[in-house]
PDB file of C-alpha atoms in Angstrom:
ATOM      1  CA  MET A  87     166.374   2.198 197.352  1.00 58.00           C
ATOM      2  CA  THR A  88     164.996   1.038 194.029  1.00 77.00           C
ATOM      3  CA  GLN A  89     161.755   1.683 192.241  1.00 89.00           C
ATOM      4  CA  PHE A  90     158.950  -0.773 193.015  1.00 91.00           C
ATOM      5  CA  VAL A  91     156.208  -1.314 190.389  1.00 91.00           C
ATOM      6  CA  LEU A  92     153.001  -3.336 190.578  1.00 89.00           C
ATOM      7  CA  ARG A  93     150.750  -3.937 187.582  1.00 88.00           C
ATOM      8  CA  PRO A  94     147.212  -5.349 187.737  1.00 85.00           C
ATOM      9  CA  SER A  95     146.629  -8.988 187.000  1.00 75.00           C
ATOM     10  CA  VAL A  96     143.530 -10.959 186.100  1.00 69.00           C
ATOM     11  CA  ARG A  97     145.238 -14.261 186.879  1.00 67.00           C
ATOM     12  CA  HIS A  98     144.005 -14.126 190.467  1.00 58.00           C
ATOM     13  CA  ARG A  99     140.413 -13.442 189.301  1.00 62.00           C
ATOM     14  CA  PRO A 100     140.028 -15.001 185.839  1.00 60.00           C
ATOM     15  CA  LEU A 101     136.246 -15.269 186.213  1.00 62.00           C
ATOM     16  CA  ALA A 102     136.024 -11.473 186.385  1.00 64.00           C
ATOM     17  CA  LEU A 103     136.521 -11.362 182.599  1.00 67.00           C
ATOM     18  CA  VAL A 104     133.629 -13.763 181.886  1.00 74.00           C
ATOM     19  CA  PRO A 105     130.931 -11.024 181.933  1.00 75.00           C
ATOM     20  CA  VAL A 106     133.054  -8.896 179.579  1.00 75.00           C
ATOM     21  CA  VAL A 107     133.489 -11.757 177.118  1.00 76.00           C
ATOM     22  CA  VAL A 108     129.775 -12.658 177.308  1.00 81.00           C
ATOM     23  CA  PHE A 109     128.790  -9.020 176.692  1.00 78.00           C
ATOM     24  CA  VAL A 110     131.094  -8.734 173.668  1.00 78.00           C
ATOM     25  CA  VAL A 111     129.809 -11.999 172.174  1.00 80.00           C
ATOM     26  CA  LEU A 112     126.169 -10.953 172.712  1.00 80.00           C
ATOM     27  CA  CYS A 113     126.798  -7.581 171.066  1.00 79.00           C
ATOM     28  CA  VAL A 114     128.437  -9.173 168.022  1.00 77.00           C
ATOM     29  CA  VAL A 115     125.813 -11.919 167.684  1.00 80.00           C
ATOM     30  CA  ALA A 116     122.951  -9.429 168.057  1.00 79.00           C
ATOM     31  CA  GLY A 117     124.620  -7.178 165.515  1.00 78.00           C
ATOM     32  CA  ALA A 118     125.222 -10.065 163.098  1.00 78.00           C
ATOM     33  CA  SER A 119     121.510 -10.752 162.952  1.00 78.00           C
ATOM     34  CA  ALA A 120     121.076  -7.229 161.530  1.00 76.00           C
ATOM     35  CA  GLY A 121     123.730  -7.551 158.803  1.00 78.00           C
ATOM     36  CA  ARG A 122     127.117  -5.899 158.290  1.00 76.00           C
ATOM     37  CA  PHE A 123     126.036  -2.547 159.670  1.00 81.00           C
ATOM     38  CA  GLY A 124     124.655  -4.320 162.728  1.00 81.00           C
ATOM     39  CA  VAL A 125     128.000  -6.046 163.334  1.00 79.00           C
ATOM     40  CA  LEU A 126     129.703  -2.645 163.305  1.00 81.00           C
ATOM     41  CA  ILE A 127     127.158  -1.285 165.770  1.00 82.00           C
ATOM     42  CA  GLY A 128     127.604  -4.398 167.950  1.00 80.00           C
ATOM     43  CA  LEU A 129     131.383  -3.965 167.911  1.00 80.00           C
ATOM     44  CA  GLY A 130     130.974  -0.270 168.733  1.00 84.00           C
ATOM     45  CA  ILE A 131     128.783  -1.062 171.722  1.00 82.00           C
ATOM     46  CA  ALA A 132     131.174  -3.833 172.836  1.00 81.00           C
ATOM     47  CA  SER A 133     134.071  -1.372 172.653  1.00 82.00           C
ATOM     48  CA  LEU A 134     132.332   0.718 175.348  1.00 81.00           C
ATOM     49  CA  VAL A 135     133.191  -2.100 177.752  1.00 80.00           C
ATOM     50  CA  VAL A 136     136.364  -3.498 176.203  1.00 79.00           C
ATOM     51  CA  VAL A 137     138.257  -0.189 176.001  1.00 80.00           C
ATOM     52  CA  PRO A 138     137.926   0.700 179.714  1.00 80.00           C
ATOM     53  CA  VAL A 139     138.745  -2.863 180.811  1.00 77.00           C
ATOM     54  CA  ALA A 140     141.814  -2.947 178.551  1.00 78.00           C
ATOM     55  CA  GLY A 141     142.749   0.546 179.733  1.00 75.00           C
ATOM     56  CA  VAL A 142     142.664  -0.527 183.359  1.00 77.00           C
ATOM     57  CA  LEU A 143     144.785  -3.583 182.657  1.00 77.00           C
ATOM     58  CA  LEU A 144     147.310  -1.778 180.446  1.00 78.00           C
ATOM     59  CA  ARG A 145     147.647   1.656 182.096  1.00 81.00           C
ATOM     60  CA  SER A 146     147.109   0.964 185.794  1.00 85.00           C
ATOM     61  CA  ARG A 147     150.079   0.551 188.082  1.00 90.00           C
ATOM     62  CA  ILE A 148     151.421   1.360 191.522  1.00 92.00           C
ATOM     63  CA  VAL A 149     154.900   2.893 191.570  1.00 92.00           C
ATOM     64  CA  VAL A 150     156.943   3.479 194.709  1.00 93.00           C
ATOM     65  CA  THR A 151     160.150   5.484 194.326  1.00 92.00           C
ATOM     66  CA  PRO A 152     162.418   6.885 197.039  1.00 91.00           C
ATOM     67  CA  SER A 153     160.540  10.205 196.816  1.00 92.00           C
ATOM     68  CA  GLU A 154     156.912   9.326 196.031  1.00 93.00           C
ATOM     69  CA  ILE A 155     154.125   6.790 195.958  1.00 93.00           C
ATOM     70  CA  ALA A 156     152.050   6.969 192.775  1.00 94.00           C
ATOM     71  CA  VAL A 157     148.855   5.178 191.805  1.00 92.00           C
ATOM     72  CA  ARG A 158     147.859   5.343 188.142  1.00 90.00           C
ATOM     73  CA  GLY A 159     144.441   4.233 187.002  1.00 84.00           C
ATOM     74  CA  PHE A 160     142.746   4.261 183.613  1.00 81.00           C
ATOM     75  CA  LEU A 161     141.955   7.986 183.862  1.00 84.00           C
ATOM     76  CA  THR A 162     143.534   9.022 187.170  1.00 86.00           C
ATOM     77  CA  HIS A 163     147.023   9.559 188.517  1.00 89.00           C
ATOM     78  CA  ARG A 164     147.405  10.234 192.230  1.00 92.00           C
ATOM     79  CA  ARG A 165     150.691  10.860 194.002  1.00 93.00           C
ATOM     80  CA  ALA A 166     151.852  11.240 197.565  1.00 92.00           C
ATOM     81  CA  ASP A 167     155.174  12.469 198.898  1.00 92.00           C
ATOM     82  CA  ARG A 168     156.833   9.464 200.485  1.00 92.00           C
ATOM     83  CA  ALA A 169     158.416  11.627 203.186  1.00 92.00           C
ATOM     84  CA  GLN A 170     154.915  12.495 204.490  1.00 94.00           C
ATOM     85  CA  ALA A 171     153.844   8.842 204.734  1.00 93.00           C
ATOM     86  CA  ALA A 172     153.873   7.682 208.345  1.00 93.00           C
ATOM     87  CA  SER A 173     151.754   4.533 208.474  1.00 93.00           C
ATOM     88  CA  VAL A 174     149.621   2.118 206.489  1.00 94.00           C
ATOM     89  CA  VAL A 175     146.131   0.795 207.168  1.00 93.00           C
ATOM     90  CA  ARG A 176     145.057  -2.283 205.264  1.00 94.00           C
ATOM     91  CA  ALA A 177     141.504  -3.545 205.335  1.00 92.00           C
ATOM     92  CA  MET A 178     139.160  -5.833 203.458  1.00 92.00           C
ATOM     93  CA  ILE A 179     136.198  -3.519 202.941  1.00 90.00           C
ATOM     94  CA  VAL A 180     132.728  -5.021 202.671  1.00 88.00           C
ATOM     95  CA  ALA A 181     130.290  -3.144 200.452  1.00 82.00           C
ATOM     96  CA  PRO A 182     126.701  -4.014 199.581  1.00 79.00           C
ATOM     97  CA  ARG A 183     126.468  -6.229 196.478  1.00 77.00           C
ATOM     98  CA  ALA A 184     130.186  -5.981 195.753  1.00 75.00           C
ATOM     99  CA  PRO A 185     133.187  -8.234 196.211  1.00 77.00           C
ATOM    100  CA  LEU A 186     135.533  -7.681 199.143  1.00 81.00           C
ATOM    101  CA  ASN A 187     137.910  -4.839 198.350  1.00 84.00           C
ATOM    102  CA  ASP A 188     141.438  -5.174 199.710  1.00 89.00           C
ATOM    103  CA  SER A 189     142.363  -1.525 200.291  1.00 91.00           C
ATOM    104  CA  ILE A 190     145.592   0.038 201.461  1.00 93.00           C
ATOM    105  CA  PHE A 191     145.497   3.525 202.963  1.00 94.00           C
ATOM    106  CA  VAL A 192     148.740   5.476 203.323  1.00 94.00           C
ATOM    107  CA  LEU A 193     148.381   7.911 206.223  1.00 93.00           C
ATOM    108  CA  ASP A 194     150.389  10.927 207.347  1.00 92.00           C
ATOM    109  CA  ARG A 195     151.553  11.602 210.915  1.00 92.00           C
ATOM    110  CA  ASP A 196     148.099  12.955 211.861  1.00 90.00           C
ATOM    111  CA  GLU A 197     146.424   9.767 210.554  1.00 87.00           C
ATOM    112  CA  LYS A 198     144.947  11.673 207.614  1.00 90.00           C
ATOM    113  CA  PRO A 199     144.855   9.772 204.311  1.00 91.00           C
ATOM    114  CA  LEU A 200     147.499  10.670 201.752  1.00 92.00           C
ATOM    115  CA  LEU A 201     146.626   7.961 199.275  1.00 92.00           C
ATOM    116  CA  ARG A 202     144.289   5.022 198.845  1.00 92.00           C
ATOM    117  CA  ILE A 203     145.291   1.976 196.863  1.00 92.00           C
ATOM    118  CA  GLN A 204     142.389  -0.132 195.638  1.00 88.00           C
ATOM    119  CA  GLY A 205     143.606  -3.698 195.599  1.00 87.00           C
ATOM    120  CA  VAL A 206     140.802  -5.281 193.606  1.00 83.00           C
ATOM    121  CA  ASN A 207     142.965  -5.829 190.501  1.00 83.00           C
ATOM    122  CA  TYR A 208     146.091  -6.945 192.340  1.00 87.00           C
ATOM    123  CA  PRO A 209     146.869 -10.360 193.837  1.00 88.00           C
ATOM    124  CA  ARG A 210     147.024 -10.384 197.628  1.00 89.00           C
ATOM    125  CA  ALA A 211     150.676 -11.489 197.562  1.00 91.00           C
ATOM    126  CA  ASP A 212     151.582  -8.427 195.473  1.00 92.00           C
ATOM    127  CA  LEU A 213     149.837  -6.144 197.969  1.00 92.00           C
ATOM    128  CA  ASP A 214     151.723  -7.876 200.801  1.00 92.00           C
ATOM    129  CA  ARG A 215     154.991  -7.128 198.978  1.00 93.00           C
ATOM    130  CA  LEU A 216     153.909  -3.487 198.521  1.00 93.00           C
ATOM    131  CA  VAL A 217     153.226  -3.034 202.243  1.00 93.00           C
ATOM    132  CA  ASP A 218     156.572  -4.668 203.079  1.00 93.00           C
ATOM    133  CA  HIS A 219     158.376  -2.446 200.555  1.00 93.00           C
ATOM    134  CA  LEU A 220     156.874   0.724 202.029  1.00 92.00           C
ATOM    135  CA  GLY A 221     158.468  -0.189 205.355  1.00 91.00           C
ATOM    136  CA  LEU A 222     155.914   1.776 207.381  1.00 93.00           C
ATOM    137  CA  PRO A 223     154.099   0.696 210.536  1.00 93.00           C
ATOM    138  CA  ALA A 224     151.060  -1.206 209.300  1.00 92.00           C
ATOM    139  CA  MET A 225     147.704  -1.920 210.890  1.00 90.00           C
ATOM    140  CA  THR A 226     145.719  -4.700 209.266  1.00 88.00           C
ATOM    141  CA  ALA A 227     142.090  -5.291 210.186  1.00 84.00           C
ATOM    142  CA  ASP A 228     141.628  -8.753 211.681  1.00 85.00           C
ATOM    143  CA  ARG A 229     138.367  -9.275 209.776  1.00 90.00           C
ATOM    144  CA  PRO A 230     136.494  -7.686 206.865  1.00 91.00           C
ATOM    145  CA  VAL A 231     135.018  -4.326 207.881  1.00 91.00           C
ATOM    146  CA  THR A 232     132.472  -1.928 206.468  1.00 89.00           C
ATOM    147  CA  ALA A 233     133.528   1.537 205.403  1.00 89.00           C
ATOM    148  CA  ALA A 234     131.610   2.992 208.353  1.00 88.00           C
ATOM    149  CA  GLU A 235     133.512   0.771 210.813  1.00 89.00           C
ATOM    150  CA  LEU A 236     136.832   1.827 209.310  1.00 89.00           C
ATOM    151  CA  GLU A 237     135.738   5.473 209.456  1.00 88.00           C
ATOM    152  CA  ARG A 238     135.029   5.224 213.186  1.00 89.00           C
ATOM    153  CA  ARG A 239     138.622   4.130 213.819  1.00 87.00           C
ATOM    154  CA  TYR A 240     140.225   6.539 211.314  1.00 86.00           C
ATOM    155  CA  PRO A 241     138.009   9.610 210.801  1.00 88.00           C
ATOM    156  CA  GLY A 242     138.194  11.017 207.275  1.00 87.00           C
ATOM    157  CA  ILE A 243     139.760   7.907 205.757  1.00 89.00           C
ATOM    158  CA  VAL A 244     136.735   6.815 203.686  1.00 89.00           C
ATOM    159  CA  PRO A 245     134.525   9.129 201.567  1.00 89.00           C
ATOM    160  CA  TRP A 246     130.904   9.807 202.593  1.00 88.00           C
ATOM    161  CA  ILE A 247     129.536   8.009 199.516  1.00 87.00           C
ATOM    162  CA  GLU A 248     131.279   4.792 200.528  1.00 86.00           C
ATOM    163  CA  ARG A 249     130.191   5.042 204.172  1.00 86.00           C
ATOM    164  CA  HIS A 250     126.550   5.621 203.198  1.00 87.00           C
ATOM    165  CA  PRO A 251     125.920   3.672 199.980  1.00 86.00           C
ATOM    166  CA  TYR A 252     122.151   3.410 200.478  1.00 87.00           C
ATOM    167  CA  ARG A 253     121.706   7.111 201.222  1.00 90.00           C
ATOM    168  CA  PHE A 254     123.730   7.920 198.132  1.00 90.00           C
ATOM    169  CA  ALA A 255     121.647   5.525 196.012  1.00 90.00           C
ATOM    170  CA  PHE A 256     118.403   7.037 197.300  1.00 93.00           C
ATOM    171  CA  ALA A 257     119.706  10.570 196.649  1.00 93.00           C
ATOM    172  CA  VAL A 258     120.638   9.653 193.064  1.00 94.00           C
ATOM    173  CA  ALA A 259     117.286   7.917 192.518  1.00 94.00           C
ATOM    174  CA  GLY A 260     115.477  10.952 193.946  1.00 94.00           C
ATOM    175  CA  GLY A 261     117.440  13.242 191.653  1.00 95.00           C
ATOM    176  CA  VAL A 262     116.535  11.113 188.630  1.00 95.00           C
ATOM    177  CA  VAL A 263     112.840  11.188 189.607  1.00 96.00           C
ATOM    178  CA  VAL A 264     112.911  14.965 190.016  1.00 96.00           C
ATOM    179  CA  LEU A 265     114.705  15.350 186.669  1.00 96.00           C
ATOM    180  CA  ALA A 266     112.139  13.074 184.973  1.00 95.00           C
ATOM    181  CA  ILE A 267     109.269  15.131 186.443  1.00 95.00           C
ATOM    182  CA  VAL A 268     110.852  18.404 185.300  1.00 95.00           C
ATOM    183  CA  ILE A 269     111.388  17.025 181.778  1.00 95.00           C
ATOM    184  CA  ALA A 270     107.789  15.699 181.709  1.00 93.00           C
ATOM    185  CA  VAL A 271     106.444  19.100 182.759  1.00 93.00           C
ATOM    186  CA  ILE A 272     108.546  20.886 180.115  1.00 93.00           C
ATOM    187  CA  VAL A 273     107.435  18.446 177.403  1.00 91.00           C
ATOM    188  CA  ALA A 274     103.781  18.692 178.495  1.00 89.00           C
ATOM    189  CA  ALA A 275     103.980  22.502 178.448  1.00 89.00           C
ATOM    190  CA  ALA A 276     105.598  22.488 175.001  1.00 87.00           C
ATOM    191  CA  VAL A 277     102.953  20.147 173.557  1.00 84.00           C
ATOM    192  CA  ALA A 278      99.996  22.064 175.046  1.00 71.00           C
TER     193      ALA A 278
END
């Protein structure tokens, strides 16, 4: 069996780069209005977006060898022993205010997740080839599903944050409010 490698592609979603290009142009134009130093600052701010996007496109890949399945991201590298892989679940996951996410879950014999492959940067045909190459029994959802629906069928497959996006958002917002109040109290006490 040979090594199988998939790399991300923006050809299937060329419009995804439009916001990046617009942001970079706005940063440079805004910086240009402030002179040479402003252009440097604009380029520095633009690099905060360009570097991660380029990193995802250049470093990310999915590699399947006879002994393992590996998923490399911009900053992450997850691996699973191929001998433990027993089945695959593929689903188009619907999330609030986000595009559909074609996800592939590699499960062990107890239907516990070994690895999740986020398919957002890969063409659907490439993900089809990946599932075929794995040669495992595959279950594909017949329609887009929410993370909570997928969790009901396969407990433990999706993290809590993804199953409860609104609760997570409210918890983060509450934490920010509490932090702002604590900082305001500390500043008020220091000034008084």
